[in-house]
GROMACS .gro file of C-alpha atoms in nm:
model
  179
    1MET     CA    1   2.981  -3.244   4.437
    2ALA     CA    2   3.042  -3.631   4.405
    3TYR     CA    3   2.790  -3.880   4.487
    4ARG     CA    4   2.982  -4.024   4.796
    5ALA     CA    5   3.077  -3.679   4.925
    6ARG     CA    6   2.695  -3.592   4.956
    7GLU     CA    7   2.677  -3.897   5.198
    8PRO     CA    8   2.392  -4.068   5.018
    9HIS     CA    9   2.341  -4.306   5.306
   10THR     CA   10   2.277  -4.342   5.681
   11PHE     CA   11   2.340  -4.645   5.897
   12GLU     CA   12   2.155  -4.729   6.200
   13GLY     CA   13   2.294  -5.002   6.454
   14ARG     CA   14   2.082  -5.239   6.684
   15GLN     CA   15   2.226  -5.470   6.903
   16THR     CA   16   2.027  -5.750   7.093
   17PHE     CA   17   2.196  -5.958   7.346
   18ASP     CA   18   2.104  -6.326   7.429
   19ARG     CA   19   1.913  -6.296   7.749
   20ALA     CA   20   2.073  -6.703   7.846
   21ASP     CA   21   2.424  -6.594   7.748
   22LEU     CA   22   2.511  -6.208   7.739
   23ASN     CA   23   2.848  -6.300   7.537
   24GLU     CA   24   2.614  -6.368   7.246
   25SER     CA   25   2.444  -6.106   7.035
   26THR     CA   26   2.300  -5.991   6.747
   27LEU     CA   27   2.379  -5.683   6.549
   28THR     CA   28   2.154  -5.533   6.320
   29MET     CA   29   2.260  -5.269   6.035
   30THR     CA   30   1.996  -5.071   5.863
   31VAL     CA   31   2.095  -4.831   5.558
   32HIS     CA   32   1.874  -4.566   5.480
   33ILE     CA   33   1.905  -4.444   5.153
   34LYS     CA   34   1.885  -4.039   5.097
   35GLU     CA   35   1.991  -4.059   4.708
   36GLU     CA   36   1.982  -4.314   4.483
   37MET     CA   37   2.306  -4.407   4.298
   38PRO     CA   38   2.326  -4.236   3.948
   39ASP     CA   39   2.160  -4.462   3.659
   40THR     CA   40   2.476  -4.474   3.488
   41TRP     CA   41   2.668  -4.650   3.734
   42GLY     CA   42   2.546  -4.994   3.619
   43LEU     CA   43   2.628  -4.923   3.262
   44ILE     CA   44   2.964  -4.845   3.391
   45ILE     CA   45   3.023  -5.108   3.617
   46GLY     CA   46   2.878  -5.356   3.366
   47ASP     CA   47   3.152  -5.204   3.125
   48VAL     CA   48   3.418  -5.295   3.369
   49LEU     CA   49   3.316  -5.646   3.441
   50THR     CA   50   3.303  -5.704   3.054
   51ASN     CA   51   3.622  -5.572   3.014
   52LEU     CA   52   3.787  -5.794   3.304
   53ARG     CA   53   3.612  -6.090   3.113
   54ALA     CA   54   3.736  -5.969   2.774
   55ALA     CA   55   4.101  -5.938   2.910
   56LEU     CA   56   4.100  -6.313   2.973
   57ASP     CA   57   4.004  -6.371   2.644
   58HIS     CA   58   4.259  -6.133   2.476
   59ALA     CA   59   4.550  -6.323   2.697
   60VAL     CA   60   4.448  -6.628   2.563
   61PHE     CA   61   4.433  -6.492   2.203
   62GLY     CA   62   4.767  -6.337   2.278
   63HIS     CA   63   4.936  -6.662   2.374
   64ALA     CA   64   4.755  -6.850   2.081
   65ALA     CA   65   4.862  -6.591   1.816
   66ALA     CA   66   5.226  -6.592   1.920
   67LYS     CA   67   5.250  -6.957   1.889
   68THR     CA   68   5.076  -7.031   1.581
   69GLN     CA   69   4.879  -6.858   1.277
   70LEU     CA   70   4.532  -6.862   1.349
   71THR     CA   71   4.260  -6.895   1.101
   72GLU     CA   72   3.946  -6.672   1.119
   73ALA     CA   73   3.737  -6.953   1.273
   74GLN     CA   74   4.012  -7.019   1.532
   75GLU     CA   75   4.022  -6.667   1.632
   76LYS     CA   76   3.632  -6.692   1.698
   77LYS     CA   77   3.624  -7.002   1.903
   78LEU     CA   78   3.927  -6.887   2.111
   79GLN     CA   79   3.836  -6.801   2.473
   80TYR     CA   80   3.910  -6.812   2.832
   81PRO     CA   81   3.739  -7.129   2.977
   82VAL     CA   82   3.568  -7.097   3.283
   83LEU     CA   83   3.487  -7.421   3.418
   84GLN     CA   84   3.292  -7.541   3.712
   85ASP     CA   85   3.326  -7.934   3.681
   86SER     CA   86   3.678  -8.071   3.655
   87ASP     CA   87   3.548  -8.319   3.372
   88GLN     CA   88   3.506  -8.001   3.158
   89TRP     CA   89   3.888  -7.953   3.147
   90LEU     CA   90   3.985  -8.309   3.046
   91GLY     CA   91   3.653  -8.409   2.924
   92ALA     CA   92   3.452  -8.731   2.971
   93PRO     CA   93   3.291  -9.024   2.779
   94ALA     CA   94   2.912  -9.031   2.772
   95VAL     CA   95   2.768  -9.260   3.056
   96PRO     CA   96   2.462  -9.502   2.915
   97ALA     CA   97   2.166  -9.476   3.196
   98THR     CA   98   2.156  -9.737   3.462
   99ALA     CA   99   1.869  -9.825   3.679
  100SER     CA  100   1.995  -9.601   3.944
  101SER     CA  101   2.167  -9.315   3.759
  102PRO     CA  102   2.039  -9.103   3.441
  103ARG     CA  103   2.222  -9.103   3.130
  104LYS     CA  104   2.542  -8.862   3.142
  105PRO     CA  105   2.642  -8.691   2.795
  106LYS     CA  106   2.972  -8.683   2.661
  107VAL     CA  107   3.159  -8.371   2.799
  108ASP     CA  108   3.407  -8.196   2.549
  109SER     CA  109   3.774  -8.122   2.684
  110ALA     CA  110   3.825  -7.762   2.704
  111LYS     CA  111   4.209  -7.860   2.731
  112LYS     CA  112   4.223  -8.037   2.396
  113LYS     CA  113   4.045  -7.742   2.247
  114LEU     CA  114   4.319  -7.525   2.351
  115ASP     CA  115   4.628  -7.757   2.332
  116PRO     CA  116   4.728  -7.688   1.981
  117PHE     CA  117   4.712  -7.315   2.044
  118LEU     CA  118   4.875  -7.257   2.382
  119HIS     CA  119   5.202  -7.351   2.554
  120VAL     CA  120   5.198  -7.594   2.821
  121ASP     CA  121   5.268  -7.312   3.081
  122ALA     CA  122   4.982  -7.103   3.010
  123LEU     CA  123   4.762  -7.427   2.967
  124ASP     CA  124   4.873  -7.491   3.349
  125VAL     CA  125   4.774  -7.145   3.466
  126ILE     CA  126   4.457  -7.159   3.293
  127GLU     CA  127   4.377  -7.503   3.451
  128GLN     CA  128   4.498  -7.393   3.813
  129SER     CA  129   4.279  -7.091   3.824
  130GLN     CA  130   3.965  -7.286   3.716
  131PRO     CA  131   3.678  -7.247   3.985
  132CYS     CA  132   3.638  -7.655   3.959
  133HIS     CA  133   3.929  -7.656   4.188
  134SER     CA  134   3.755  -7.445   4.473
  135ALA     CA  135   3.573  -7.550   4.757
  136ASP     CA  136   3.241  -7.366   4.614
  137PRO     CA  137   3.311  -7.349   4.252
  138HIS     CA  138   2.931  -7.138   4.211
  139ARG     CA  139   3.098  -6.872   4.447
  140HIS     CA  140   3.466  -6.871   4.269
  141TRP     CA  141   3.533  -6.516   4.131
  142LEU     CA  142   3.549  -6.624   3.764
  143THR     CA  143   3.225  -6.795   3.803
  144VAL     CA  144   3.088  -6.475   3.949
  145LEU     CA  145   3.246  -6.250   3.718
  146ASN     CA  146   3.116  -6.494   3.408
  147ALA     CA  147   2.764  -6.482   3.513
  148LEU     CA  148   2.741  -6.106   3.596
  149VAL     CA  149   2.890  -6.035   3.222
  150ASN     CA  150   2.636  -6.285   3.058
  151ARG     CA  151   2.340  -6.107   3.274
  152ASP     CA  152   2.494  -5.762   3.154
  153LYS     CA  153   2.511  -5.849   2.773
  154HIS     CA  154   2.141  -5.742   2.728
  155ARG     CA  155   2.064  -5.530   3.029
  156ALA     CA  156   2.218  -5.296   3.265
  157LEU     CA  157   2.325  -5.427   3.581
  158ARG     CA  158   2.146  -5.311   3.900
  159THR     CA  159   2.393  -5.161   4.132
  160VAL     CA  160   2.248  -5.185   4.483
  161ALA     CA  161   2.469  -5.076   4.702
  162TYR     CA  162   2.833  -5.014   4.783
  163VAL     CA  163   3.015  -4.986   5.111
  164ASN     CA  164   3.240  -4.692   5.237
  165ASP     CA  165   3.416  -4.888   5.489
  166ASP     CA  166   3.568  -5.239   5.557
  167PHE     CA  167   3.343  -5.474   5.775
  168THR     CA  168   3.319  -5.852   5.866
  169VAL     CA  169   3.012  -6.035   5.906
  170ALA     CA  170   3.029  -6.347   6.139
  171TYR     CA  171   2.779  -6.620   6.137
  172SER     CA  172   2.652  -6.753   6.485
  173GLU     CA  173   2.406  -7.000   6.545
  174ALA     CA  174   2.248  -6.790   6.841
  175GLY     CA  175   1.990  -6.556   6.722
  176ARG     CA  176   1.975  -6.679   6.365
  177ASP     CA  177   1.584  -6.760   6.372
  178GLU     CA  178   1.552  -6.356   6.432
  179TRP     CA  179   1.639  -6.332   6.056
   0.00000   0.00000   0.00000
């Protein structure tokens, strides 16, 4: 029988109400693990994530190879950039230190590295997809994917849980001290 079909988890919910305002409550869900996930899941998920990241690199390579003949050195350097700072796309000069701020090193341009190899439309898509354009670049899906793949390179990912059903968690000021 498949792992999920054996119902490896049970869930226990507890709701507490704010005495001052009965419209405010805190719901606490506890997951009881009856059976651990198979050890192979971390390896499988690591492979899936690595393949997703590699697909981005393959897309860049495919566009570059269609535009120009690549040397072996150029092939090795081509990759889909994941940029959390907008200066990384266009580049930025070094800025000397001042009394109130530290020295900023030169930032190489990811666009300049890709420009000889990719059509302007491909460059536009890559730029628009970058985490640096989101409200929280550290939580952008590309940043998370990149971080997980880098962690997985030398060890198995730890798969800690999965959810059978959709659910929503809303933040409330009331009851936050109970966490």
